[in-house]
Structures are given as structure tokens and as C-alpha cells.
mmCIF file of C-alpha atoms and ligand atoms in Angstrom:
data_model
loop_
_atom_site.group_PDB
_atom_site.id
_atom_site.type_symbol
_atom_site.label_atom_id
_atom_site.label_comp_id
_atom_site.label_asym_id
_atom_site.label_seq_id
_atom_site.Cartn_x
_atom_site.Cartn_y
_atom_site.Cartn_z
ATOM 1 C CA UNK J 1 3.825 16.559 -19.465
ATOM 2 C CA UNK J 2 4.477 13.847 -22.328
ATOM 3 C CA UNK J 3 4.152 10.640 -21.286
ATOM 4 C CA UNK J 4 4.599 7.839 -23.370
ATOM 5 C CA UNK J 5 4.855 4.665 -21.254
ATOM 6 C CA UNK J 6 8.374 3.559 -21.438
ATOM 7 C CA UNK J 7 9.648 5.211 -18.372
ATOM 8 C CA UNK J 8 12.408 2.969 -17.115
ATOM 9 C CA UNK J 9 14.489 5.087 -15.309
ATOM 10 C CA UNK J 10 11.911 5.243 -11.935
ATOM 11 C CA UNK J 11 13.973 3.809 -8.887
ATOM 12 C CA UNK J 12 13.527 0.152 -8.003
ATOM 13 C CA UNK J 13 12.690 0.813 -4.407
ATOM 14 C CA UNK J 14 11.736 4.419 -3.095
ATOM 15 C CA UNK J 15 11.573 4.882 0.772
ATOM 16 C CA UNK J 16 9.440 7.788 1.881
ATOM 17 C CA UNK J 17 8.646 8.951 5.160
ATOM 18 C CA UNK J 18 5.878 11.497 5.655
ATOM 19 C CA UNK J 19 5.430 13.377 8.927
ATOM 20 C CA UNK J 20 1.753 14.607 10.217
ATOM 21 C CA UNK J 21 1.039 18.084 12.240
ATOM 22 C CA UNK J 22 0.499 17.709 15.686
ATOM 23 C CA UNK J 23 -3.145 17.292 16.341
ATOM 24 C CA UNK J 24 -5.703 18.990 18.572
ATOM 25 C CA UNK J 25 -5.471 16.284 21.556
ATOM 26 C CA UNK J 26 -1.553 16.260 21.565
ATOM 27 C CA UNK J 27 -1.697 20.641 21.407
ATOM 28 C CA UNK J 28 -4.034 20.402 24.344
ATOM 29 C CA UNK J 29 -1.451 18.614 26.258
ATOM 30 C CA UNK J 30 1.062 21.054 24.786
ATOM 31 C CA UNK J 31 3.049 18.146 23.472
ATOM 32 C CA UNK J 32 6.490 19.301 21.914
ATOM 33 C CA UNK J 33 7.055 18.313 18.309
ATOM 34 C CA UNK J 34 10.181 16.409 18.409
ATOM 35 C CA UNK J 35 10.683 15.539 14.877
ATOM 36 C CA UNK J 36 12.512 18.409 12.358
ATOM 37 C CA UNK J 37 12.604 17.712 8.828
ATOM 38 C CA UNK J 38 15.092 19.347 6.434
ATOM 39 C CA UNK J 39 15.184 18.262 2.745
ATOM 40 C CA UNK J 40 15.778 14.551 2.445
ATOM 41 C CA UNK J 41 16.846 14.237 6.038
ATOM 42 C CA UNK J 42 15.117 14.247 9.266
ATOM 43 C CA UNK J 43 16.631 14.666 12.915
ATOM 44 C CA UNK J 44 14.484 13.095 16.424
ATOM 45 C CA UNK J 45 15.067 15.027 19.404
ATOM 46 C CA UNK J 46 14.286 12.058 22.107
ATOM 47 C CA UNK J 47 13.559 13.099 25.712
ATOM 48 C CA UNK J 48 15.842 11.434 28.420
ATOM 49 C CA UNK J 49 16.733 11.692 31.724
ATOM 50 C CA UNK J 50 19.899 10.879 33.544
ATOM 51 C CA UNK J 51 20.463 9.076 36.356
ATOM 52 C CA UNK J 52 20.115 12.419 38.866
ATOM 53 C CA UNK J 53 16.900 13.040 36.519
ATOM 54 C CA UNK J 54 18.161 16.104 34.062
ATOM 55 C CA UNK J 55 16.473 16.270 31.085
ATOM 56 C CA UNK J 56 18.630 16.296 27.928
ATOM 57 C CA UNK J 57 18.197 15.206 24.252
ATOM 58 C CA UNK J 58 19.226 12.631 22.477
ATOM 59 C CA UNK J 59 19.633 13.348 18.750
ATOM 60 C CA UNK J 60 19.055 10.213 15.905
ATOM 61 C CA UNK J 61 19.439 11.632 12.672
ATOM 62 C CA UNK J 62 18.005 9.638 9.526
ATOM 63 C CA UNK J 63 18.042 10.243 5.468
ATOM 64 C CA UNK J 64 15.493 8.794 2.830
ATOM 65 C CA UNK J 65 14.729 8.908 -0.974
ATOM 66 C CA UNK J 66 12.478 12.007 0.503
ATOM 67 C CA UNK J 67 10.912 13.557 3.785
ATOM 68 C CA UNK J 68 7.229 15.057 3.486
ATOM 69 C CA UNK J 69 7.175 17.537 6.057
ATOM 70 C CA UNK J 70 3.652 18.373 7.884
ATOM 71 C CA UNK J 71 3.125 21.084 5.458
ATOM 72 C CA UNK J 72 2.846 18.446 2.409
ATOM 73 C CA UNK J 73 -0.540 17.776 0.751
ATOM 74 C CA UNK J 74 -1.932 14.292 -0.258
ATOM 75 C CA UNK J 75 -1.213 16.059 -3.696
ATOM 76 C CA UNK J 76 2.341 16.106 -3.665
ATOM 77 C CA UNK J 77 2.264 12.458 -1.787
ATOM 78 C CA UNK J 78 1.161 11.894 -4.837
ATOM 79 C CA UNK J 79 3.548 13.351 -7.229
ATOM 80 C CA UNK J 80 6.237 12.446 -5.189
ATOM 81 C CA UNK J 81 5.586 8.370 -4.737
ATOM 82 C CA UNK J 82 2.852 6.503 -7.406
ATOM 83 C CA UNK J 83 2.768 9.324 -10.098
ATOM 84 C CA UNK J 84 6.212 8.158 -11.588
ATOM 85 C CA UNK J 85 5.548 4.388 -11.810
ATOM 86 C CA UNK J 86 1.884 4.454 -13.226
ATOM 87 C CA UNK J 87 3.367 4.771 -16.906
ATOM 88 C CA UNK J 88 5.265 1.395 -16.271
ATOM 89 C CA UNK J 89 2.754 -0.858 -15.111
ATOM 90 C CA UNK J 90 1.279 -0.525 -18.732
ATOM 91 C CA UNK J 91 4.635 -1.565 -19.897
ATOM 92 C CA UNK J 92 4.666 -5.409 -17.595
ATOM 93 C CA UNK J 93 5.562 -3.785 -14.177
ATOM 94 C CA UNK J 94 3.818 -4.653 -10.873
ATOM 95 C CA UNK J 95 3.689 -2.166 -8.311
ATOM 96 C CA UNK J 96 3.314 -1.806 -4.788
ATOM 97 C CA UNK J 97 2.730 1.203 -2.911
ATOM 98 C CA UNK J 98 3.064 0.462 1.056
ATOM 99 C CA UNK J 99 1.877 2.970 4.198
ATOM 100 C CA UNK J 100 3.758 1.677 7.292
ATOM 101 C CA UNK J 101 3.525 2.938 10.847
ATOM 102 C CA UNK J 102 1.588 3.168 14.414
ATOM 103 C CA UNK J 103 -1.882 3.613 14.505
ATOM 104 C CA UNK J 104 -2.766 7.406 14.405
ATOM 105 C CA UNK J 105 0.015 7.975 12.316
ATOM 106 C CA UNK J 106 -1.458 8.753 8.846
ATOM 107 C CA UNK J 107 -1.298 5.792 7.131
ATOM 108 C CA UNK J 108 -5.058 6.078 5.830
ATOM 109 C CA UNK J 109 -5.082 9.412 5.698
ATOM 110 C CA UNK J 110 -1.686 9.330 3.413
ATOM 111 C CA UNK J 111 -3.817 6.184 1.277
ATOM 112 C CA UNK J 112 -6.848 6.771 0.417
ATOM 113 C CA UNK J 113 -6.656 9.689 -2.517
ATOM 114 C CA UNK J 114 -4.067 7.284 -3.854
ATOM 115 C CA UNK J 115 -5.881 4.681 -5.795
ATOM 116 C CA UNK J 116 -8.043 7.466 -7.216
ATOM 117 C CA UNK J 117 -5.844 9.566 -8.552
ATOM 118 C CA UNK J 118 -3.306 6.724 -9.712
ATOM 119 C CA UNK J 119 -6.770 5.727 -11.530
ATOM 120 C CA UNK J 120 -7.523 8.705 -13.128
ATOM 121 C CA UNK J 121 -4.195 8.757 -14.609
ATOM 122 C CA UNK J 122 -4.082 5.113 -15.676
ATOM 123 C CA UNK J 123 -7.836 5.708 -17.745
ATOM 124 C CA UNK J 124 -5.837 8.352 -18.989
ATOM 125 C CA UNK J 125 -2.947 6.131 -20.598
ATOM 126 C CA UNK J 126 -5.900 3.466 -21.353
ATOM 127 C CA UNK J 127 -7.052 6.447 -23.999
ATOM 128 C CA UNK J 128 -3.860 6.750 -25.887
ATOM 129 C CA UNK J 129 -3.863 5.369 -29.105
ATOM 130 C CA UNK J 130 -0.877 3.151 -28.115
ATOM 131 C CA UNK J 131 -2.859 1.350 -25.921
ATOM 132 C CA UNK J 132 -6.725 1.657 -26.697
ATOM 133 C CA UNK J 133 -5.216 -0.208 -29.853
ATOM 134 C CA UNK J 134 -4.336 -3.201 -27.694
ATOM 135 C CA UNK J 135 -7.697 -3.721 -25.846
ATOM 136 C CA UNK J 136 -6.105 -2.553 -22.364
ATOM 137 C CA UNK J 137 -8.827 -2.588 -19.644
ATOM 138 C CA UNK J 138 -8.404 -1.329 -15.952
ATOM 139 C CA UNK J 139 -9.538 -3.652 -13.144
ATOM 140 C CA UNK J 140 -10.417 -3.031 -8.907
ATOM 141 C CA UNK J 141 -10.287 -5.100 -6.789
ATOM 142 C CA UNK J 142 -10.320 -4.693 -2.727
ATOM 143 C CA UNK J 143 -9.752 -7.131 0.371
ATOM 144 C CA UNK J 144 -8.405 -7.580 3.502
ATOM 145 C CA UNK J 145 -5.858 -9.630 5.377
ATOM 146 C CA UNK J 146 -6.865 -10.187 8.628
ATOM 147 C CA UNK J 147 -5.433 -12.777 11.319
ATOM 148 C CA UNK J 148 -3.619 -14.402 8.390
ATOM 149 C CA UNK J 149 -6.977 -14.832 6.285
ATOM 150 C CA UNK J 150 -8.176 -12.966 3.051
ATOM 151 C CA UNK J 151 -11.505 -11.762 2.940
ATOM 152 C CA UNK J 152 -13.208 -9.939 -0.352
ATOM 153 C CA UNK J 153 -14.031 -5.944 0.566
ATOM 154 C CA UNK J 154 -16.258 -5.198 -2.017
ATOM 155 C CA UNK J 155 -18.070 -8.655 -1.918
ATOM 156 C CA UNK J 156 -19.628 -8.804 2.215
ATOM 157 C CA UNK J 157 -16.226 -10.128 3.487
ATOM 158 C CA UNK J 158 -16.221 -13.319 1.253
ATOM 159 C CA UNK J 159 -13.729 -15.513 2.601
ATOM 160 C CA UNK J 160 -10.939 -16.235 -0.082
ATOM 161 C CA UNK J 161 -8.057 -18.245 -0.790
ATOM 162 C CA UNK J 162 -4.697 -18.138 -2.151
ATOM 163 C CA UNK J 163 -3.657 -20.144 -4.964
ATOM 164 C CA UNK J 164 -0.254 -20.283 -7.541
ATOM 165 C CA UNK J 165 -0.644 -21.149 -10.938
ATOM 166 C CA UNK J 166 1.956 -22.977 -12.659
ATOM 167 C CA UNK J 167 3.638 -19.546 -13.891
ATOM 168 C CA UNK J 168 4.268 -18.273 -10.239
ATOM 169 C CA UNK J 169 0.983 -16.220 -10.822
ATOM 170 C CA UNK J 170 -1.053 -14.988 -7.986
ATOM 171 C CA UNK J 171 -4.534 -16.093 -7.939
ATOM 172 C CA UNK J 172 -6.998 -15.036 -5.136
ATOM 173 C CA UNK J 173 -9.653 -17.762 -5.853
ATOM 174 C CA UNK J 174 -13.257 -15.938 -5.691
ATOM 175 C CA UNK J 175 -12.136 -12.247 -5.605
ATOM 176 C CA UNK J 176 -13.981 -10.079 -7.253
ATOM 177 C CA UNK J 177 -12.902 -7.885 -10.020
ATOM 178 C CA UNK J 178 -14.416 -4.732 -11.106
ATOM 179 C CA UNK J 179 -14.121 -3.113 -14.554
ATOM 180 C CA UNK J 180 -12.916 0.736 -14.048
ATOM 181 C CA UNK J 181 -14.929 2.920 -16.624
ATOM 182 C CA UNK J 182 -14.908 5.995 -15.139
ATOM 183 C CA UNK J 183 -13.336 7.407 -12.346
ATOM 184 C CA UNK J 184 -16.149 8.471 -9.823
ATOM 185 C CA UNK J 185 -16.736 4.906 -9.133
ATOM 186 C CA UNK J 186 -13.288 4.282 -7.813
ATOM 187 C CA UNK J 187 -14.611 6.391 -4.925
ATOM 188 C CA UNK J 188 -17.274 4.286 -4.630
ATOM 189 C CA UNK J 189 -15.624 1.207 -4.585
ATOM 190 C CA UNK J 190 -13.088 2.507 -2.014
ATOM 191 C CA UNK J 191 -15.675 3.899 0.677
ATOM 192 C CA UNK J 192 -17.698 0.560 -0.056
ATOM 193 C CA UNK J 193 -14.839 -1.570 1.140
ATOM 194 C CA UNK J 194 -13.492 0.841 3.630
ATOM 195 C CA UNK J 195 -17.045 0.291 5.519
ATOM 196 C CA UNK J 196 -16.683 -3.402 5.451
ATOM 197 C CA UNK J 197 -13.196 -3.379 6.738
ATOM 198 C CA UNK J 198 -12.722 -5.412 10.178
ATOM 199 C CA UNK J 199 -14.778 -3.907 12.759
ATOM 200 C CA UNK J 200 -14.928 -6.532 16.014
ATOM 201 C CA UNK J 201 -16.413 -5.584 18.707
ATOM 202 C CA UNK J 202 -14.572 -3.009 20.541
ATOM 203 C CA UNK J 203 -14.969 -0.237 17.801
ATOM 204 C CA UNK J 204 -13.416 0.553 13.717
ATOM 205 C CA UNK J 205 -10.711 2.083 13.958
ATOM 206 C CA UNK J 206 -9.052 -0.099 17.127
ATOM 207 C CA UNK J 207 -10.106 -3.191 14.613
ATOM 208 C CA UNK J 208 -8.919 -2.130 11.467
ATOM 209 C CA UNK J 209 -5.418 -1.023 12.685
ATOM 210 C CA UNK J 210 -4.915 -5.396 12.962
ATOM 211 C CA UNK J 211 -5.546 -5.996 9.309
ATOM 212 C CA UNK J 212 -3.986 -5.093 5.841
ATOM 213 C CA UNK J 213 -6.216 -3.521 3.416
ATOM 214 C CA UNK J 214 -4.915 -4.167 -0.476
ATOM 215 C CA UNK J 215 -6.750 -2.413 -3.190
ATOM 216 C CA UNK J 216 -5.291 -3.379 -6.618
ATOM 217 C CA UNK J 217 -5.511 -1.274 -10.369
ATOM 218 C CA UNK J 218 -4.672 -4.216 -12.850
ATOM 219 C CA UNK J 219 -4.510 -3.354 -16.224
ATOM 220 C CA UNK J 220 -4.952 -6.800 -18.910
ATOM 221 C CA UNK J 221 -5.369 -7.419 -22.269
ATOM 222 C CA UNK J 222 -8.305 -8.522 -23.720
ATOM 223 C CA UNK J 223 -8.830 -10.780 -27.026
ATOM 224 C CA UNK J 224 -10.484 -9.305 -29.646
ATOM 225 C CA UNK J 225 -14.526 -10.522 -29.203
ATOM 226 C CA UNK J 226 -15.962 -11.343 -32.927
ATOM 227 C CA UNK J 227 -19.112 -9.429 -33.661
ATOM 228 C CA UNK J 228 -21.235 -12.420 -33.945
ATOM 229 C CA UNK J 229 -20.001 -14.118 -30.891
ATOM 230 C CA UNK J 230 -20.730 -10.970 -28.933
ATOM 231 C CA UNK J 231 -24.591 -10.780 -30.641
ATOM 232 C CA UNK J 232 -25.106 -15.003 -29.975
ATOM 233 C CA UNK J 233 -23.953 -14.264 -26.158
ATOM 234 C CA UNK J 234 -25.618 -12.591 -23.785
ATOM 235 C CA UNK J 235 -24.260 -13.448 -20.890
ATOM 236 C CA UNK J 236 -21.478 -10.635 -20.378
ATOM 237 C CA UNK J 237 -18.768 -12.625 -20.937
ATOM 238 C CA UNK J 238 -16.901 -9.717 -22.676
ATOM 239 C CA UNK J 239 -16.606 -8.044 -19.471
ATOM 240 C CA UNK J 240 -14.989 -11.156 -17.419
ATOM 241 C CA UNK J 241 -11.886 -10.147 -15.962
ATOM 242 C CA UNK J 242 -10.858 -13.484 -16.538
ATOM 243 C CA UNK J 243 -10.772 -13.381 -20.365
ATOM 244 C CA UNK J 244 -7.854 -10.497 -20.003
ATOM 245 C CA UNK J 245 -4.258 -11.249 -19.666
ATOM 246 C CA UNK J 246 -2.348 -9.494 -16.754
ATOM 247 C CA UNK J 247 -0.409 -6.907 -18.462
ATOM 248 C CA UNK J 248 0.665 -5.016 -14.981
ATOM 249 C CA UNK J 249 -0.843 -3.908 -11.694
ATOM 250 C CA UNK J 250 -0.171 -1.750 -8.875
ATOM 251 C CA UNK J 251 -1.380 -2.762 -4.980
ATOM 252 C CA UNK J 252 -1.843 0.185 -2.332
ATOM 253 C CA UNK J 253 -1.550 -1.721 0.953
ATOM 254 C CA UNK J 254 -2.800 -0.003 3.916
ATOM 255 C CA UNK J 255 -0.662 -1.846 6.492
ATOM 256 C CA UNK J 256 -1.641 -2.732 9.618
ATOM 257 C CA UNK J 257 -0.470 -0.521 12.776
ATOM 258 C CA UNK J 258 3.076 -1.372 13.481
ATOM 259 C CA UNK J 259 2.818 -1.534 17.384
ATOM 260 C CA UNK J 260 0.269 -4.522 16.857
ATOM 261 C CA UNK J 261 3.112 -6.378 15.551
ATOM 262 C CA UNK J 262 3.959 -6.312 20.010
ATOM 263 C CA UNK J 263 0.533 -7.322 20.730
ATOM 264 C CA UNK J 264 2.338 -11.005 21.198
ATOM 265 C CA UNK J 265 1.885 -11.327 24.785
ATOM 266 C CA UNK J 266 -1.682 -9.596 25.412
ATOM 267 C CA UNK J 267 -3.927 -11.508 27.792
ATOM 268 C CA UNK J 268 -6.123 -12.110 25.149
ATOM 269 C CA UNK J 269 -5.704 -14.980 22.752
ATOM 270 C CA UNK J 270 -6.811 -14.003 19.470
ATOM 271 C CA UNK J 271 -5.056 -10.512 20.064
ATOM 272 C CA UNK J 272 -1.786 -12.469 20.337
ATOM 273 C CA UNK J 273 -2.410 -14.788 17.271
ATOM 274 C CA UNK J 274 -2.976 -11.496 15.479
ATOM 275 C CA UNK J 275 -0.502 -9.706 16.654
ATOM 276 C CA UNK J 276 1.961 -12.951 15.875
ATOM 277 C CA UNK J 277 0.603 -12.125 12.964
ATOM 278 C CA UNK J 278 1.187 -8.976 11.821
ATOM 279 C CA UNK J 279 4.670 -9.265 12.992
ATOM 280 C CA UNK J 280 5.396 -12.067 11.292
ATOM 281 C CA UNK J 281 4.147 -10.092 7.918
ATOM 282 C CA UNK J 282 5.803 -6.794 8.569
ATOM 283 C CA UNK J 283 9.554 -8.660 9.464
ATOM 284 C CA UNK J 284 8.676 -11.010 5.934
ATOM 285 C CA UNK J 285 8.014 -7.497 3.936
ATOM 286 C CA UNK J 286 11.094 -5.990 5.003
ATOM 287 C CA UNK J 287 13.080 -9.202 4.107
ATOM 288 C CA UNK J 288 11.037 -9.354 0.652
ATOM 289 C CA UNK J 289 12.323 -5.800 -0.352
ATOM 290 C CA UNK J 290 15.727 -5.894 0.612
ATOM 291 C CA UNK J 291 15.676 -9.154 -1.004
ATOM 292 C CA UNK J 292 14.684 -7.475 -4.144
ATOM 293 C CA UNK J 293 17.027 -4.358 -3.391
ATOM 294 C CA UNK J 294 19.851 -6.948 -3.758
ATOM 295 C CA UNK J 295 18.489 -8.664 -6.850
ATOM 296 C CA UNK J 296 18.335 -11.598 -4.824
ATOM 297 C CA UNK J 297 17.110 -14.677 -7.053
ATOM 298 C CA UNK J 298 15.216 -16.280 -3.602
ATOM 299 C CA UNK J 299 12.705 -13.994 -2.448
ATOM 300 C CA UNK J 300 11.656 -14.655 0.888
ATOM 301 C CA UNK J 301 7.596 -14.473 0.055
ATOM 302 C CA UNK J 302 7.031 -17.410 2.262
ATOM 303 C CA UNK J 303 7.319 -15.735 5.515
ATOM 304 C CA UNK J 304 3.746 -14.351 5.861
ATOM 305 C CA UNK J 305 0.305 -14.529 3.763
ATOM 306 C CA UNK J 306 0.969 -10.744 2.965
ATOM 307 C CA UNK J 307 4.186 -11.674 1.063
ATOM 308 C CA UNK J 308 2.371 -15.007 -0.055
ATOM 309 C CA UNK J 309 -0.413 -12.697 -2.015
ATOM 310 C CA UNK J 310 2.001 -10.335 -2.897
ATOM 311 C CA UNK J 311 4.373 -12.719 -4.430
ATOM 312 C CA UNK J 312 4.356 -12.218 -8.038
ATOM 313 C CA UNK J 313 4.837 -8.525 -7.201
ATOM 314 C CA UNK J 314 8.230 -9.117 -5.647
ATOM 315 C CA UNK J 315 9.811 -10.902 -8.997
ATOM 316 C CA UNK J 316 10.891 -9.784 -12.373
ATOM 317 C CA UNK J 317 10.286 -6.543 -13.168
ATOM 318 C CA UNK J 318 8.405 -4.540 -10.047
ATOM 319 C CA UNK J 319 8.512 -1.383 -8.745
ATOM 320 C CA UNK J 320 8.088 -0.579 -4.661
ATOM 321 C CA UNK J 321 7.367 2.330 -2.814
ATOM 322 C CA UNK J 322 7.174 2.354 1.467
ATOM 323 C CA UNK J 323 5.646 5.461 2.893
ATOM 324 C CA UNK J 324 6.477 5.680 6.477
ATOM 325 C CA UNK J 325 4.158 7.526 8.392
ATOM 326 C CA UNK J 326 5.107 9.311 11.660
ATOM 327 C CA UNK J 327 3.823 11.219 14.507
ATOM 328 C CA UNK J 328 5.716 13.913 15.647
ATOM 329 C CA UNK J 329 4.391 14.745 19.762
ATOM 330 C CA UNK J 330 7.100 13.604 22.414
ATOM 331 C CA UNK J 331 4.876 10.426 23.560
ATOM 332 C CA UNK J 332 5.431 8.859 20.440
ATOM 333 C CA UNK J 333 8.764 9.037 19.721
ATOM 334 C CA UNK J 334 9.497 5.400 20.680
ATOM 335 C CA UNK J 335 7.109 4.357 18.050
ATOM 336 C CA UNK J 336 8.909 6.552 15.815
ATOM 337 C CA UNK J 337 11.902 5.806 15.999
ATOM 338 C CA UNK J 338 10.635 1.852 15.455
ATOM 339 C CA UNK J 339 9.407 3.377 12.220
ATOM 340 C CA UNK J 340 12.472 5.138 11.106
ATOM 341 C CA UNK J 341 14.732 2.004 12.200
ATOM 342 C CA UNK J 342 12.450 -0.441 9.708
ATOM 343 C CA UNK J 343 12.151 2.441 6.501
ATOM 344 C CA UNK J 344 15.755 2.401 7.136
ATOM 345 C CA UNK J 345 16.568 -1.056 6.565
ATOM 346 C CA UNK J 346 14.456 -1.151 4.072
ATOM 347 C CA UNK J 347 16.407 1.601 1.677
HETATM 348 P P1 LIG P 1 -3.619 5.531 10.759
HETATM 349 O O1 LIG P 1 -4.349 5.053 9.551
HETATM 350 O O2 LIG P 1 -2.125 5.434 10.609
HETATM 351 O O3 LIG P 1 -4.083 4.893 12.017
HETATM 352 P P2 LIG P 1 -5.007 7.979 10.216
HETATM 353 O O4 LIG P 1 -4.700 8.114 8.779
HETATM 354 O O5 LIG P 1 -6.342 7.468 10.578
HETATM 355 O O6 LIG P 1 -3.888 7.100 10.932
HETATM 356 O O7 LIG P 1 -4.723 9.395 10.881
HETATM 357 C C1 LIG P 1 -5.050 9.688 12.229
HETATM 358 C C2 LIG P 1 -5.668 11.084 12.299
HETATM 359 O O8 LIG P 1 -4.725 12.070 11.921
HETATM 360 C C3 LIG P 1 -6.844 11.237 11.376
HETATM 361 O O9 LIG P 1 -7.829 12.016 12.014
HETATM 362 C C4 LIG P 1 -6.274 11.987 10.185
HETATM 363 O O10 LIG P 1 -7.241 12.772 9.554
HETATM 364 C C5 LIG P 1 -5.182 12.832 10.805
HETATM 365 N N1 LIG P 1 -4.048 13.035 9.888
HETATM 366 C C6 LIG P 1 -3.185 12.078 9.518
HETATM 367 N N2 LIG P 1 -2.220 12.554 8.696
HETATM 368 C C7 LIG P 1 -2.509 13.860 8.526
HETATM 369 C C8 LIG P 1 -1.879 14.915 7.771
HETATM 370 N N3 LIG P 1 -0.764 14.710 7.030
HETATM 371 N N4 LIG P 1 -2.452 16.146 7.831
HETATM 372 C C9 LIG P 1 -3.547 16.355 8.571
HETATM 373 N N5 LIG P 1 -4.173 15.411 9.306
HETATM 374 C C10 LIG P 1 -3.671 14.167 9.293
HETATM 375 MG MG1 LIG P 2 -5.757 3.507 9.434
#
């Protein structure tokens, strides 16, 4: 397939949801599977009871830009969601690709191969004699929002701060930026960060379903280094990120679980702050992207310090995609149907 960059015709704003197969704990309890997915629409079968307890079903049908059914592999996630949109972040376009959902529900799982593979096809472009011509360069970058502060993934949690330049730029003072060469060390970088992700002290996974994890693929243009400046200086400047101009950038956010966003009256302190939080965030992201779904010119970024960092992402010309991840056993349909309710307003 021909690709020359100057695909404009991707959607602004894709909505996705993706359902999982049941897994081994919920077939042990010979959970039913309550969610049925045809084409672009998907149908919940809630359990209820009446009064005189009889079981009967309560039907909530939903419809979205597309519905991954359990049989769907992280391939076609891909194809499907950040395959389109690479080609226009070398053309000025900032991109965010969101998973959203409960804990257990995929979101990592649905993640992960993104990055890489949206990599491998960006080093790709970079090799086109459109672009190798303008000194494009690919940059990483990976951290963490966690109780409302930013901490550097690939750098042992360095704290970090936010700060605007004058041109209603993003800057993450202190982050670290890594220059993408070759693919394999995407990988790297990824399972590097995802070990320093927010542990606590009750155990990974229960920790790292109250943070956001953004990795981020920016491509910028680099000056032209004269021979002789580049033989008098040693001190590998030419690889500073800094010396590149943003051209574009995509940011796979690995959201945290949605329930925490209820953690707000837990008898624990910081698990309410957190939880404040996180639902703080998740209501500002919703409000950022139907803000830009209506071409609003006031973007609401100011609700959370996700929406702060991802700021520059929600104006001009930006691309979003949510992937909603969902369970399908009976004992999670409430959660579910939380998840459907928010992709839905979203679209
Ligand atoms: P989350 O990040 O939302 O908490 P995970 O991505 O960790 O959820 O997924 C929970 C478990 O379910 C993991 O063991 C994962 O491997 C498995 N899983 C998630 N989605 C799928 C899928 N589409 N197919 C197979 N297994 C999956
Ligand atoms: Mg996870």
C-alpha cells in the first residue's frame, strides 16, 4: 500500500470499543458472557430481578465507529485504530491514542504492541525520500501521571513538571527524550518503563491501575549541522532532542482503571485523593474531545493534569482515537455499561 503522507481524509475522532474472551477464573465460575457483538454494534444482556425475584434481561444496545469482537488480534487493533493516522503526524498532526476501562479489562493488553508497531511504520516514512530530505528524526519518550504528578519512566521516576511556552506548546521540563534508530529498542524502552511504573505497596498491577502511563513517538526537524561544527564538537549536541522542531507526535495513554475514578470515599486518604483524581481527569478528557468534536474554540484542558499535558494535542489540527475496553462475564456488566455510557458520549 502507497502511502505518501497527505492522508487527510482519517476521521477527527474514532471511538472503538474492543471486547476480551472470558478468562479462565470467570469460566471456572461458569460466568455467562453477556456482551454480543455484531458489526459496528454491540447489544448487553444485563441480569435483573423483579420484585417477586424472576430473572429477566434487560437489553442496552450501543453503536461505535467499530466493535472488536473477542476473536480480534492486537494486529487488526492495529489496522483498525493508529495505522491510518501515522502518515499525518509527519504532515503537523498530533495524535492521541486512548485505552479506557476497568481494571482487567484489556487496556494494557490492547496497548502495548501499539507504540511498536506505530514505530516501525513511522521509521518507515522517516526513509522516504520526502522526508529523509528534511532531517525528520523520531523521538520516545515515557512517564507517568500519578496522583496528579508526572514522573519520567525511562529516567528512575524523575519527578517532572509541566510548563507552556509562549506558543501554547507543551513542555515537560526534565523529560527525557530518546532518539528511535531502530525498532528493537522501542521494546526496550517500553518494558524499561513498564517495570518502573507505580508499584506501592500492596502489589503492580493493583498500583498501576491508579496512574496514566503516556508514551509519546514525536517526529521534529532538525537544522542542518555544518561539517566543521560537528568535527569542533564533541559533545553530542547533534543528537539533542532539543535542537529539532516538533513537526507532529502521537501519545498512547494507558489510562488509569475507570472504577478508581469511585475510589472517592475509601477509608484511606491517599486512595481518595487519587481516586479524586482520576475522576477528575477521565470527566476533563471526555469534555476535551467532545469539545474538539464540536470544533469548539475553548477547550476545556484545564480540568485535570492529564488534559493539562495533553493540551497542545487537543488544538489545531489533531487526530483522537478512544479504545474502550470491556469485559464480557455477568459480574461486570455494571462496569460495562459505565464504559459504554462514557465511549458513547464521547462519539
Ligand atoms: P487492564 O490493563 O485493563 O487492567 P490487562 O490488559 O492487564 O487489563 O488484561 C487483563 C488480563 O486479560 C491479562 O491477563 C490479559 O493478558 C488478558 N487479556 C486482555 N485482553 C485480552 C484479549 N483481547 N485476548 C486475550 N487475553 C486478553
Ligand atoms: Mg493495565
Amino acid at each position: 500500500k502507497e502511502n505518501s503522507g497527505r492522508e487527510s481524509n482519517v476521521a477527527k475522532i474514532k471511538v472503538v470499543v474492543r471486547k476480551r474472551p472470558l478468562n479462565r477464573k470467570e469460566l471456572a465460575k461458569k460466568e455467562d458472557d453477556i456482551v454480543y457483538v455484531e458489526d459496528n454494534s454491540l447489544t448487553v444482556h444485563e441480569p435483573k430481578l423483579k420484585v417477586d425475584l424472576t430473572a429477566y434481561v434487560e437489553k442496552h444496545e450501543f453503536c461505535f465507529d467499530a466493535v472488536l469482537d473477542e476473536d480480534v488480534n492486537n494486529d487488526k487493533v492495529y489496522r483498525e485504530t493508529v495505522e491510518p493516522i501515522i502518515p499525518t503526524i509527519f504532515e503537523k498532526t498530533k495524535a492521541t491514542c486512548f485505552a479506557y476501562g476497568q481494571t482487567g479489562s484489556g487496556k494494557t493488553y490492547t496497548m502495548q504492541p501499539l507504540p511498536l508497531r506505530a514505530a516501525q511504520d513511522m521509521v518507515r516514512l522517516l526513509y522516504q525520500p520526502v522526508y529523509r530530505s528534511q532531517r525528520f528524526k523520531l523521538w520516545l519518550s515515557y512517564f507517568e501521571i500519578y496522583g496528579g504528578k508526572l514522573f519520567d519512566l525511562l529516567s528512575d521516576r524523575k519527578k517532572l513538571c509541566m510548563r507552556e511556552d509562549g506558543k501554547q506548546q507543551v513542555c515537560i521540563v526534565g523529560l527525557q527524550e530518546f532518539e528511535v534508530l531502530d525498532v528493537q529498542i522501542v521494546k526496550e524502552y517500553i518494558e524499561k518503563g513498564n517495570a518502573a511504573r507505580s508499584t506501592g505497596s500492596t502489589g503492580a498491577n493493583e498500583e498501576s491501575s491508579r496512574s496514566h502511563a503516556i508514551l509519546q513517538l514525536a517526529i521534529k526537524k532538525h537544522k542542518e549541522v555544518k561539517e566543521t561544527r560537528r568535527n569542533n564538537n564533541n559533545n553530542n549536541d547533534v543528537n539533542d532532542s532539543k535542537n529539532g522542531k516538533l513537526v507532529g507526535k502521537i501519545s498512547f495513554i494507558d489510562l488509569a482503571g475507570s472504577e478508581r475514578g469511585a475510589d472517592t470515599t475509601d477509608n484511606d486518604r491517599q486512595t481518595r485523593i487519587e481516586g479524586a483524581e482520576i475522576n477528575k481527569s477521565l470527566l476533563a478528557l471526555k469534555e476535551c474531545i467532545r469539545a474538539l468534536d464540536n470544533e469548539q474554540i475553548h477547550i476545556p484542558f484545564r480540568g485535570s493534569k492529564l488534559t493539562e499535558v495533553l493540551r497542545d494535542s487537543f488544538v489545531g489540527n489533531s487526530r483522537t482515537v478512544m479504545i474502550s475496553c470491556i469485559s464480557p462475564n455477568a459480574g461486570s456488566c455494571e462496569h460495562t455499561l459505565n464504559t459504554l455510557r462514557y465511549a458513547d458520549r464521547v462519539k
